[in-house]
Short mmCIF file of N, CA and C in Angstrom, two decimals:
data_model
loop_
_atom_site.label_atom_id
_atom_site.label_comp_id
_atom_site.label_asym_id
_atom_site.label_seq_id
_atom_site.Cartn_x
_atom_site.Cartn_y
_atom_site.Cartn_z
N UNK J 811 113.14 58.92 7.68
CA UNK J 811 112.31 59.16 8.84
C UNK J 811 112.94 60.24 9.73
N UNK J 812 114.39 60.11 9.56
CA UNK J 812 114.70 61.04 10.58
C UNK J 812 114.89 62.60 9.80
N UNK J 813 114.62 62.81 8.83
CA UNK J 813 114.50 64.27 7.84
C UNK J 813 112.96 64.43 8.86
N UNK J 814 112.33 63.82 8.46
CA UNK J 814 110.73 63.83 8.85
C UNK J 814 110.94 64.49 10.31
N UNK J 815 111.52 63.99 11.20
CA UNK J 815 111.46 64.37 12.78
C UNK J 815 111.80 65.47 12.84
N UNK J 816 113.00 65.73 12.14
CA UNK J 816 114.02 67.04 12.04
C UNK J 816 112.73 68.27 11.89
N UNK J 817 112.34 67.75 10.51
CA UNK J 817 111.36 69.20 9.82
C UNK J 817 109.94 68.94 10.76
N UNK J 818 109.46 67.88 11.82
CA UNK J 818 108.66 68.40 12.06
C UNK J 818 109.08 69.09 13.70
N UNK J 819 110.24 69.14 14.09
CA UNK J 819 110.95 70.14 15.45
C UNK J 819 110.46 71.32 14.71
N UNK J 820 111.22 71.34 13.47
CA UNK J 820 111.29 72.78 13.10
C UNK J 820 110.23 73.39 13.23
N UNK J 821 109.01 72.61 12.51
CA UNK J 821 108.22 72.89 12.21
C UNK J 821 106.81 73.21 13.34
N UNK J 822 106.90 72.27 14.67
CA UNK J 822 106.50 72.92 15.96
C UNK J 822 106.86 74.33 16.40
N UNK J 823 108.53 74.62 16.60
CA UNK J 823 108.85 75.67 16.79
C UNK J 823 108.23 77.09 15.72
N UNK J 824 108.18 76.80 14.94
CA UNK J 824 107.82 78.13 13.93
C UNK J 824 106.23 78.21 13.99
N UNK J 825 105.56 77.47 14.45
CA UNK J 825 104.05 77.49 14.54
C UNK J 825 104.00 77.99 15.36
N UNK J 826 104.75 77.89 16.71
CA UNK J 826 104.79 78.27 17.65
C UNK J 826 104.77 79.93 17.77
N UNK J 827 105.26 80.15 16.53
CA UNK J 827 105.75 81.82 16.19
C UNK J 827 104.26 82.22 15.69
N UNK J 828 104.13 83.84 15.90
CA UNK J 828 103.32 84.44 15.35
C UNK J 828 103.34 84.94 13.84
N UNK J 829 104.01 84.35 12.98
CA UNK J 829 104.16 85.10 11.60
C UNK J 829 103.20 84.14 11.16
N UNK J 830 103.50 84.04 9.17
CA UNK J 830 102.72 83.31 8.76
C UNK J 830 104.04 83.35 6.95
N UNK J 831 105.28 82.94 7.58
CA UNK J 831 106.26 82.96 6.87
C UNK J 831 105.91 81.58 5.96
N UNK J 832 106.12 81.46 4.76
CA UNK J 832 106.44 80.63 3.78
C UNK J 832 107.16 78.78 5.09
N UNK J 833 106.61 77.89 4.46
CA UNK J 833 107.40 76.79 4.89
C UNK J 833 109.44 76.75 4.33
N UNK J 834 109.76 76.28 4.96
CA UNK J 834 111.04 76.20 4.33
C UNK J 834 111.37 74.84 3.64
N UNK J 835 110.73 73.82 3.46
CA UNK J 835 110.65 73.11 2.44
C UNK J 835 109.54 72.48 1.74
N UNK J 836 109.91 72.18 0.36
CA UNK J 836 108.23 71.64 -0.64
C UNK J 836 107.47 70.67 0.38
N UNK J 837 106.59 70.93 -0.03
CA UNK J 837 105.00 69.88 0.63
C UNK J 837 104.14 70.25 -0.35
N UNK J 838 103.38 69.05 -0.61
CA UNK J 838 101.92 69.05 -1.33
C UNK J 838 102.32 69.13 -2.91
N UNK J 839 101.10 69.16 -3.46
CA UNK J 839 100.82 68.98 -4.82
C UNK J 839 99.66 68.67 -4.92
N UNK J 840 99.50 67.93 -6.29
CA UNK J 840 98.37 67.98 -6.92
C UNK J 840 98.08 66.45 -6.50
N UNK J 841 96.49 66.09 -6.60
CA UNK J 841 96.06 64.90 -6.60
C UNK J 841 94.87 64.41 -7.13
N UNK J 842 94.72 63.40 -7.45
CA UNK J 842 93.04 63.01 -8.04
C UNK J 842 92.31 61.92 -7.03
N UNK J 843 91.37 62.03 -6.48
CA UNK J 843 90.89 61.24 -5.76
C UNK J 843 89.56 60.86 -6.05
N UNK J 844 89.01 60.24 -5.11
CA UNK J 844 87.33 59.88 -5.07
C UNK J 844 86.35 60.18 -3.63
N UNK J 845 85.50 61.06 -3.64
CA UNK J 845 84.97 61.41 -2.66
C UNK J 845 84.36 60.53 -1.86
N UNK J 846 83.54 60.59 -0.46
CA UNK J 846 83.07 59.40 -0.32
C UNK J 846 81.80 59.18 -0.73
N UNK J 847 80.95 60.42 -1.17
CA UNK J 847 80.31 60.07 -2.20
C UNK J 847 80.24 60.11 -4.04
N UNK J 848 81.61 59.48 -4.21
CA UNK J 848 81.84 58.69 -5.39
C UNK J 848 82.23 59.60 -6.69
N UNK J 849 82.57 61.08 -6.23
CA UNK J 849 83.12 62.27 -7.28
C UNK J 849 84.66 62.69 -7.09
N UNK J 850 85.26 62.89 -7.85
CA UNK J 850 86.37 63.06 -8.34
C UNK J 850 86.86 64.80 -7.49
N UNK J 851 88.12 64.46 -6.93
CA UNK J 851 88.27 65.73 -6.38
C UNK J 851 89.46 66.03 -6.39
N UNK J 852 89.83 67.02 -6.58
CA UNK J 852 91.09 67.60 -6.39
C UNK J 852 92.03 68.11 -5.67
N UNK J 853 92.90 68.77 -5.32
CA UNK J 853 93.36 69.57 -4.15
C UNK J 853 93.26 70.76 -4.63
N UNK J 854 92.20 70.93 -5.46
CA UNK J 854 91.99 72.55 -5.35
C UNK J 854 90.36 72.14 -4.88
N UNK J 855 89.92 73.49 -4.04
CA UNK J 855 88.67 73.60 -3.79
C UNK J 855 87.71 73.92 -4.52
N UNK J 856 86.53 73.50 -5.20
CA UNK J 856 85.81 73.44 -6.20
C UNK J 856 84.67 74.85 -5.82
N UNK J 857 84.81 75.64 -4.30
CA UNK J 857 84.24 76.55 -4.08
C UNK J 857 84.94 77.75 -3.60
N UNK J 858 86.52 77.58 -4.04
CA UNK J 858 87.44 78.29 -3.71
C UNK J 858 87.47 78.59 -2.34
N UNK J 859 87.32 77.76 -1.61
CA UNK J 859 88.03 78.33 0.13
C UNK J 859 89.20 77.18 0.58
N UNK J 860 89.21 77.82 1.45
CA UNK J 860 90.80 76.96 2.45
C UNK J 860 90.64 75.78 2.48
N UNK J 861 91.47 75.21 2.95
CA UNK J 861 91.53 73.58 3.45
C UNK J 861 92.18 73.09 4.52
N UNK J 862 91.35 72.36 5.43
CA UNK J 862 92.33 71.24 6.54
C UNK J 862 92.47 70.45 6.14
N UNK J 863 93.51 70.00 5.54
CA UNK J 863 94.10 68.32 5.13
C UNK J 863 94.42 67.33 6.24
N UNK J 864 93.94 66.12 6.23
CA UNK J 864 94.62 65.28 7.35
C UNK J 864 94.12 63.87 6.68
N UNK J 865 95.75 63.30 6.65
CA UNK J 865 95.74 62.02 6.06
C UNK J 865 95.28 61.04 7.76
N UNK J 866 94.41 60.13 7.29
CA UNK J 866 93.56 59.60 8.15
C UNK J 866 93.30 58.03 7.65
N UNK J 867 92.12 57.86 8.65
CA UNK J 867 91.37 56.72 7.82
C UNK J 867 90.06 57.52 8.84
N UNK J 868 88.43 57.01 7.96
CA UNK J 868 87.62 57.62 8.64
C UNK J 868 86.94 56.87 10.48
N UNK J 869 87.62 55.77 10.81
CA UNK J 869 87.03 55.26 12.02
C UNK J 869 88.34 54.77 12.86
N UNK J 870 89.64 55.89 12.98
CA UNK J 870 90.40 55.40 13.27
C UNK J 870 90.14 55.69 14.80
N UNK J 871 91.05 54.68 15.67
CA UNK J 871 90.55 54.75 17.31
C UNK J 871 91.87 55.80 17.40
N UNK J 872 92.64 56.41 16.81
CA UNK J 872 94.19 56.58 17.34
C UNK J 872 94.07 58.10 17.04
N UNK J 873 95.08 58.53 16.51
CA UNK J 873 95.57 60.26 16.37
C UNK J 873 94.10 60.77 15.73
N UNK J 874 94.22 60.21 14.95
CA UNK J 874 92.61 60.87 14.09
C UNK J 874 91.73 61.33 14.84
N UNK J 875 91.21 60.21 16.42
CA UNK J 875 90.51 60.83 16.75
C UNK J 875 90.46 61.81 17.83
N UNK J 876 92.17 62.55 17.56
CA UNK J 876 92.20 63.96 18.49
C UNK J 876 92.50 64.92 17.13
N UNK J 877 92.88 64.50 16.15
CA UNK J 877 93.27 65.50 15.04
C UNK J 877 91.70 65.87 14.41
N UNK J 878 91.10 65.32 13.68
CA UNK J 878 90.17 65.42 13.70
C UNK J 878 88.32 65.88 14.33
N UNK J 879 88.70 66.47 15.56
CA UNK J 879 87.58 66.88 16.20
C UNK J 879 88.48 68.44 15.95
N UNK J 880 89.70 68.55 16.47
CA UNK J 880 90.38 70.03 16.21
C UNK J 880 90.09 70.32 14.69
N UNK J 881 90.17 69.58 14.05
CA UNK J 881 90.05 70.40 12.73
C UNK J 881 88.32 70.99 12.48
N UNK J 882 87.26 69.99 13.18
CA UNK J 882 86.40 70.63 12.85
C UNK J 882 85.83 71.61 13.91
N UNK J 883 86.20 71.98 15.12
CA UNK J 883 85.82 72.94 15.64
C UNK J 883 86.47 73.88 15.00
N UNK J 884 88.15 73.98 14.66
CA UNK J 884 88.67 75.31 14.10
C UNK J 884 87.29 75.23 12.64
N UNK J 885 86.85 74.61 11.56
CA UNK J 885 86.63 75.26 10.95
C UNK J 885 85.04 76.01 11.13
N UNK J 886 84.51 75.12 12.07
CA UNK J 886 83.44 75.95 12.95
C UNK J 886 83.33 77.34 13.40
N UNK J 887 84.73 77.67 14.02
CA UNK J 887 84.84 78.68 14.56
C UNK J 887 85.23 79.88 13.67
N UNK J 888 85.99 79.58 12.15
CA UNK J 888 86.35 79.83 11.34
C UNK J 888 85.17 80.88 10.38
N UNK J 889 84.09 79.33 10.68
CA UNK J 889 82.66 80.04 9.97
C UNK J 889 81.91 81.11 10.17
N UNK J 890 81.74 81.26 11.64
CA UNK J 890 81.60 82.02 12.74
C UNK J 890 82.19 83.08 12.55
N UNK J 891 83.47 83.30 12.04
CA UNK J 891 84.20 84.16 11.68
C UNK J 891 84.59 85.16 10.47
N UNK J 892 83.40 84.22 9.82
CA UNK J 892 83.17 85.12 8.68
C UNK J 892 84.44 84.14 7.14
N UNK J 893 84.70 83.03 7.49
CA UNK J 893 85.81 82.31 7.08
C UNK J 893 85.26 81.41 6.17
N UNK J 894 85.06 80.49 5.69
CA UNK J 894 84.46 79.10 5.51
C UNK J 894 86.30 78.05 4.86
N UNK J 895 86.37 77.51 5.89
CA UNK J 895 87.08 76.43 5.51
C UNK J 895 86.68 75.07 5.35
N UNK J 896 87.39 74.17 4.41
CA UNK J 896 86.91 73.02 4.10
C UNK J 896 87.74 71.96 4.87
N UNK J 897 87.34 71.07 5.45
CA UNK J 897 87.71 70.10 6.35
C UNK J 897 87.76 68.45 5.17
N UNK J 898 88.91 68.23 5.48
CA UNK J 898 89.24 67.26 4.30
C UNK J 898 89.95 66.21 4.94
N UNK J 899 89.79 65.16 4.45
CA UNK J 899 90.46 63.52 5.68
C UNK J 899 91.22 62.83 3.93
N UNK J 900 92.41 62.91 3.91
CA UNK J 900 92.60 61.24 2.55
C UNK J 900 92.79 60.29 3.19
N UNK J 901 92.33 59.31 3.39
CA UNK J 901 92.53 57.86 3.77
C UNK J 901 93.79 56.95 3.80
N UNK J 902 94.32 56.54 4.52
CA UNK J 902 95.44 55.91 4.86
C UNK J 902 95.39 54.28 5.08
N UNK J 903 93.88 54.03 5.08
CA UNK J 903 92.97 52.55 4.92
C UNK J 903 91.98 52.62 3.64
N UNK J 904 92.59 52.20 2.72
CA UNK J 904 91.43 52.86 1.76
C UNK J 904 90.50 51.24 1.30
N UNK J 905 91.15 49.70 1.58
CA UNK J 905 90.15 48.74 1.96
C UNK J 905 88.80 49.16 2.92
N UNK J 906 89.06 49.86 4.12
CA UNK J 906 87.80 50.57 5.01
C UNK J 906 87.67 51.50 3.93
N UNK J 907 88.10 52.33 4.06
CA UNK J 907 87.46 53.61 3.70
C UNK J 907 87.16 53.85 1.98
N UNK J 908 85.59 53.54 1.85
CA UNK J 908 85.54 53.53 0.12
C UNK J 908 84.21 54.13 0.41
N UNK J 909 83.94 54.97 -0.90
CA UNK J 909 82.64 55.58 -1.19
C UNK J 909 81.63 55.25 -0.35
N UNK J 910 80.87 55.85 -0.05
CA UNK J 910 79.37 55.32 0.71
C UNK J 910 79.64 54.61 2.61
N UNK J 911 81.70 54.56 2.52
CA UNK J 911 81.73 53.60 3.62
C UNK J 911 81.84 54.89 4.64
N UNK J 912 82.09 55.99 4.23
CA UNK J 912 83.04 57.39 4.82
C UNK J 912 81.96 58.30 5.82
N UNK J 913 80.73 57.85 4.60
CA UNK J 913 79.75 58.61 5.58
C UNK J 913 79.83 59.33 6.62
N UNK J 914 79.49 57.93 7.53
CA UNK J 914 78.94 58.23 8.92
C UNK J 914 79.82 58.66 9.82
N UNK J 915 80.86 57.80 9.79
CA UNK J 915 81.89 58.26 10.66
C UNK J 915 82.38 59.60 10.12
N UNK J 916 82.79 60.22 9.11
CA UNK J 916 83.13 61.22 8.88
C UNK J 916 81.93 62.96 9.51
N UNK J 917 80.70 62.80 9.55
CA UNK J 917 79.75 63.29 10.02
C UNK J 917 79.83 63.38 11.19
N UNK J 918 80.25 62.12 11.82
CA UNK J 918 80.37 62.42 13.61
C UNK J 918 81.44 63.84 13.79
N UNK J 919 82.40 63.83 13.07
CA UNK J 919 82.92 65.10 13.44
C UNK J 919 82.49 66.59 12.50
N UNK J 920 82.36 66.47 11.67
CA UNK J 920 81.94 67.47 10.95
C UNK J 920 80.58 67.31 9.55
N UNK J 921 79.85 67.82 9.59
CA UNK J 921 78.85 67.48 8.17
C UNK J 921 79.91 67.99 6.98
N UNK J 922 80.28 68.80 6.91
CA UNK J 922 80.82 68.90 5.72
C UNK J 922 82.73 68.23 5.41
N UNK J 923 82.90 67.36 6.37
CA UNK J 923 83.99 66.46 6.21
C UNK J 923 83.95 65.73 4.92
N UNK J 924 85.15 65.81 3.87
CA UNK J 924 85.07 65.40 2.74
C UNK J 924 86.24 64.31 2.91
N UNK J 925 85.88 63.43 2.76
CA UNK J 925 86.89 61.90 2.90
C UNK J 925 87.06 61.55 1.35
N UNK J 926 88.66 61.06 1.49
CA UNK J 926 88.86 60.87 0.01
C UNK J 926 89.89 59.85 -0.35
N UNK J 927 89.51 58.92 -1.23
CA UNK J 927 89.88 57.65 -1.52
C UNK J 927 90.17 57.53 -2.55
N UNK J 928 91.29 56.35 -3.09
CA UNK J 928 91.37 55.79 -4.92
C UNK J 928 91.69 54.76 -4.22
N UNK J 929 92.51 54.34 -5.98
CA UNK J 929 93.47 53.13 -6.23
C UNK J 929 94.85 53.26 -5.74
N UNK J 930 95.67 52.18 -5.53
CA UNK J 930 96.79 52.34 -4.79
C UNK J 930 97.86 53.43 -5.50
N UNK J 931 97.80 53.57 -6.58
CA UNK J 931 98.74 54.72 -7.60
C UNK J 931 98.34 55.96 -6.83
N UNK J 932 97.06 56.15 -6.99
CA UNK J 932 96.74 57.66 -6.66
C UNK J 932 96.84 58.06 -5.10
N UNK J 933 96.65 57.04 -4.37
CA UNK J 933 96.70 57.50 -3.25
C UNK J 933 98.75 57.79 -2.70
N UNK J 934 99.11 56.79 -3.56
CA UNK J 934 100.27 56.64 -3.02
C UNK J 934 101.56 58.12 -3.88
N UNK J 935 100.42 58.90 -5.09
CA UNK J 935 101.07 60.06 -5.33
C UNK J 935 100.32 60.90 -4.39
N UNK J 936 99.51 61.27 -3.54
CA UNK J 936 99.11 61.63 -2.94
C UNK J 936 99.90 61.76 -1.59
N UNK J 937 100.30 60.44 -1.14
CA UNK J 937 101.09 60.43 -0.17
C UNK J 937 102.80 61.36 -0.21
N UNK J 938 102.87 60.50 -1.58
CA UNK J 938 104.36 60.91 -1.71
C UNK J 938 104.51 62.76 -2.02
N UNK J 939 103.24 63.15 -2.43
CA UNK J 939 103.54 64.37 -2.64
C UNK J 939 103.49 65.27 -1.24
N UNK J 940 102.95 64.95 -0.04
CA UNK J 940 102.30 65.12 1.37
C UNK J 940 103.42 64.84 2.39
N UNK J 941 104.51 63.51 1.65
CA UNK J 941 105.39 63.26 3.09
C UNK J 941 104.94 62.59 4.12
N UNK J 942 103.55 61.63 3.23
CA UNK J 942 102.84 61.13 4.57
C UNK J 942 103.24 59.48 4.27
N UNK J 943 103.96 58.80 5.54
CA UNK J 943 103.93 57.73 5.30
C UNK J 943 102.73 56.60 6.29
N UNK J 944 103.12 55.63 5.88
CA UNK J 944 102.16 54.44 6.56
C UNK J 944 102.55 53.33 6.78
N UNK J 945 101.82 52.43 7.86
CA UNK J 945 102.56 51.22 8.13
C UNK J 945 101.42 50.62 9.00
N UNK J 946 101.07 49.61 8.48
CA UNK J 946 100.02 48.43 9.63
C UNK J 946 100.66 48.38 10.97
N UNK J 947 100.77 48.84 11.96
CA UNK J 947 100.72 48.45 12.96
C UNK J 947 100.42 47.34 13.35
N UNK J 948 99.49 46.73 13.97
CA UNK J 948 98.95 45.92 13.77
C UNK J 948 97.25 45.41 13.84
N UNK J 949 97.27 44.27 14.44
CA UNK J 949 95.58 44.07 13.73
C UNK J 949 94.91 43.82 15.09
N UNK J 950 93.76 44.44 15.48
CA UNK J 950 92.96 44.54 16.70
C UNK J 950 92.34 43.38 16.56
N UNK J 951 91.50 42.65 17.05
CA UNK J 951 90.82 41.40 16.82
C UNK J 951 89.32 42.08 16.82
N UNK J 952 88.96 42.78 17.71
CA UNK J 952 88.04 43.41 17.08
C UNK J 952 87.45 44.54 16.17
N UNK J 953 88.55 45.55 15.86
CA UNK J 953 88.68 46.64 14.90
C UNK J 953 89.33 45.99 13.27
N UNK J 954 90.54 45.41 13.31
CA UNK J 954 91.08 45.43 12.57
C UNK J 954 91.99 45.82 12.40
N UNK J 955 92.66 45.92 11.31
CA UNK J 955 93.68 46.79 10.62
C UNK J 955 93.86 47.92 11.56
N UNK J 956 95.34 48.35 12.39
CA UNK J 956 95.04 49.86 13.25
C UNK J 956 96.39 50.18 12.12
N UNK J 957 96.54 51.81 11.75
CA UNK J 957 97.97 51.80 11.43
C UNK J 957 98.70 53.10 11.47
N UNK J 958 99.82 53.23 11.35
CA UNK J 958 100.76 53.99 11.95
C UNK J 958 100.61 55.18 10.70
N UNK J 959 101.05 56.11 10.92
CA UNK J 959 100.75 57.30 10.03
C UNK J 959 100.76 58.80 10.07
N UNK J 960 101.00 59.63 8.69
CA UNK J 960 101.38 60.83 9.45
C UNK J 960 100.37 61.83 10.25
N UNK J 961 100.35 62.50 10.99
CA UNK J 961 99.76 63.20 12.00
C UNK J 961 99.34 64.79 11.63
N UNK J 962 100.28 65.44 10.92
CA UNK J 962 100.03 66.83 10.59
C UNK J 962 98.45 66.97 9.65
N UNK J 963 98.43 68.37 10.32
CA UNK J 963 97.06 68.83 9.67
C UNK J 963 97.79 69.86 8.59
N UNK J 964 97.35 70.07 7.13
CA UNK J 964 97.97 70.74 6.59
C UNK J 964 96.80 71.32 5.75
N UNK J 965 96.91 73.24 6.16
CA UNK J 965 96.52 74.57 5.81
C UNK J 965 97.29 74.89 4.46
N UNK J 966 95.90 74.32 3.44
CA UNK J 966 96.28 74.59 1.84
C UNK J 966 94.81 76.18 2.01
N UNK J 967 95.54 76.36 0.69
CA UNK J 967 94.54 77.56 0.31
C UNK J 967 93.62 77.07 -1.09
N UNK J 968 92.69 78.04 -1.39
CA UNK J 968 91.76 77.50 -2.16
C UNK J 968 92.33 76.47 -3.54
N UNK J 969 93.58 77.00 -3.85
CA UNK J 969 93.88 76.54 -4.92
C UNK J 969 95.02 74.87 -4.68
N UNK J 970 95.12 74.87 -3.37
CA UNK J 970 95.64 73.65 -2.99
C UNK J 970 97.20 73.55 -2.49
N UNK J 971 97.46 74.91 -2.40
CA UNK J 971 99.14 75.21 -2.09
C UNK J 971 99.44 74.82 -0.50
N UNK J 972 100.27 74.09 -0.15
CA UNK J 972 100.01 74.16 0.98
C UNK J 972 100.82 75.54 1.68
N UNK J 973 100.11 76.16 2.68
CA UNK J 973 100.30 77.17 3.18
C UNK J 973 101.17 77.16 4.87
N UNK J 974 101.06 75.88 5.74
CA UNK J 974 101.61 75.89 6.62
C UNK J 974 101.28 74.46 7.05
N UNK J 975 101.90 73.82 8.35
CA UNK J 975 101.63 72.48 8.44
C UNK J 975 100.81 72.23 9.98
N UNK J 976 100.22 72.45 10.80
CA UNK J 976 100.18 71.91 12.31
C UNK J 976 100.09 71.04 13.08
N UNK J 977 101.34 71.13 13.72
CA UNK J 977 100.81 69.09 14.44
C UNK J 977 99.15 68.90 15.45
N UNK J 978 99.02 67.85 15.53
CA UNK J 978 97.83 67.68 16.04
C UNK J 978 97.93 68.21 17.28
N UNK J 979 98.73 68.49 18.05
CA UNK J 979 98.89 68.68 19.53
C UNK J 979 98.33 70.26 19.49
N UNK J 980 97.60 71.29 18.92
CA UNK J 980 97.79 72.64 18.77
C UNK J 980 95.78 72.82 18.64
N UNK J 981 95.37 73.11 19.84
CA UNK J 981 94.33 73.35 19.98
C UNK J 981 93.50 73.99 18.88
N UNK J 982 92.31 73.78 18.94
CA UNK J 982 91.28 74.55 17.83
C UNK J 982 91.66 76.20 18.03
N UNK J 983 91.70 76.99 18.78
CA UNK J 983 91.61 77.99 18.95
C UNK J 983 92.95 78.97 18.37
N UNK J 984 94.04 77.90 18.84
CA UNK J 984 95.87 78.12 17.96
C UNK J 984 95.24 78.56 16.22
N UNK J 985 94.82 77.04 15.72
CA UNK J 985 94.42 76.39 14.43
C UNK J 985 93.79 77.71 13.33
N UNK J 986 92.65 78.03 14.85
CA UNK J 986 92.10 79.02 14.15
C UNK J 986 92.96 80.60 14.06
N UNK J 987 93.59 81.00 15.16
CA UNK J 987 94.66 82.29 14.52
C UNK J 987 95.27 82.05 13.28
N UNK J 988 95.73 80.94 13.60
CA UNK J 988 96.73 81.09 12.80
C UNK J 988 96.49 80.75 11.04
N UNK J 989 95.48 80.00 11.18
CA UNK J 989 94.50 79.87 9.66
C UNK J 989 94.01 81.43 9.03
N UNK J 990 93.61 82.43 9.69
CA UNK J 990 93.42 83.41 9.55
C UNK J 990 94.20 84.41 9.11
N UNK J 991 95.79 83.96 9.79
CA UNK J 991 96.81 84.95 9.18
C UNK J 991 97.34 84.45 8.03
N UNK J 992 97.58 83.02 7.53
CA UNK J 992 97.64 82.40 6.39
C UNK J 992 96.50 82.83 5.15
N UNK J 993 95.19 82.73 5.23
CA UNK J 993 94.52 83.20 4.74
C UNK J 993 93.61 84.63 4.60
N UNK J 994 94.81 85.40 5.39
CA UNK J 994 94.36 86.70 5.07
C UNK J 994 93.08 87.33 5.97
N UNK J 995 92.81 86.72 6.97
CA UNK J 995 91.43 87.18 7.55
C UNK J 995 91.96 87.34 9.24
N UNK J 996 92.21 88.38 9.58
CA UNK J 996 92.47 88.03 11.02
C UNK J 996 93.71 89.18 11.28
#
């Protein structure tokens, strides 16, 4: 946990910077998942554009729901821009969050929000390849299950590399420069 804190100081500070330098250590990989409507997806983009990654659950009351409205105005603004990025949630509750369940809540922030779910193997190479961990917090009496989890939004490119990391604290408008110099547009 405390590598984790370390690389994500670092990792504030250099966002903070105007380049669009290489990370200084591995993140990401490959994964197989299930959409929330019920297709098989990858971490490559099946229409070749960018990606906002953010490990989530889709009706969470907590970080999600400030990470998640930033990701879809940046890719709004993105569009606007002549850009098209793909806005992507993997699930961190995947009892809630299963096919057909992702819908709605995922729509409140973006229509083209792609929520993505498995079995405990896949999600948990998913995780491990991401650096994202998890932990029940605990249980709301009227929500449920709330739980602890990682926060970064992470800027892959069409083919699924990840390209840079941003913490949630970094406005749509940051999100969007700096997506632009990663991906070449801007």
């Amino acid at each position: 946990m405390r590598l984790i804190a370390t690389l994500a100081m670092g990792l504030i500070a250099s966002v903070a910077g105007a380049g669009n330098a290489p990370l200084p250590f591995d993140v990401g990989g490959a994964y197989e998942l299930i959409t929330q409507d019920g297709e098989t997806r990858t971490q490559i983009d099946p229409n070749g554009h960018g990606q906002l990654l953010f490990f989530g659950y889709a009706s969470c009351p907590g970080i999600c729901s400030a990470a998640m409205p930033t990701i879809a105005d940046a890719v709004n603004v993105l569009k606007d821009e002549g850009l098209t990025v793909t806005p992507v949630m993997i699930t961190v509750d995947p009892d809630r969050d299963q096919p057909g369940t992702m819908n709605a809540p995922l729509a409140k922030y973006h229509p083209d929000f792609i929520g993505l779910t498995g079995d405990a193997a896949a999600l948990q190479a998913a995780y491990d390849a991401y650096s994202v961990q998890k932990e029940l917090a605990y249980v709301d009496p009227d929500y449920g299950p709330v739980y602890s989890h990682g926060s970064f939004i992470y800027l892959l490119d069409a083919q699924g590399k990840v390209l840079t990391l941003f913490p949630p604290i970094l406005d749509p408008d940051r999100v969007v420069e700096l997506a632009q110099k990663y991906l070449g547009e801007g």
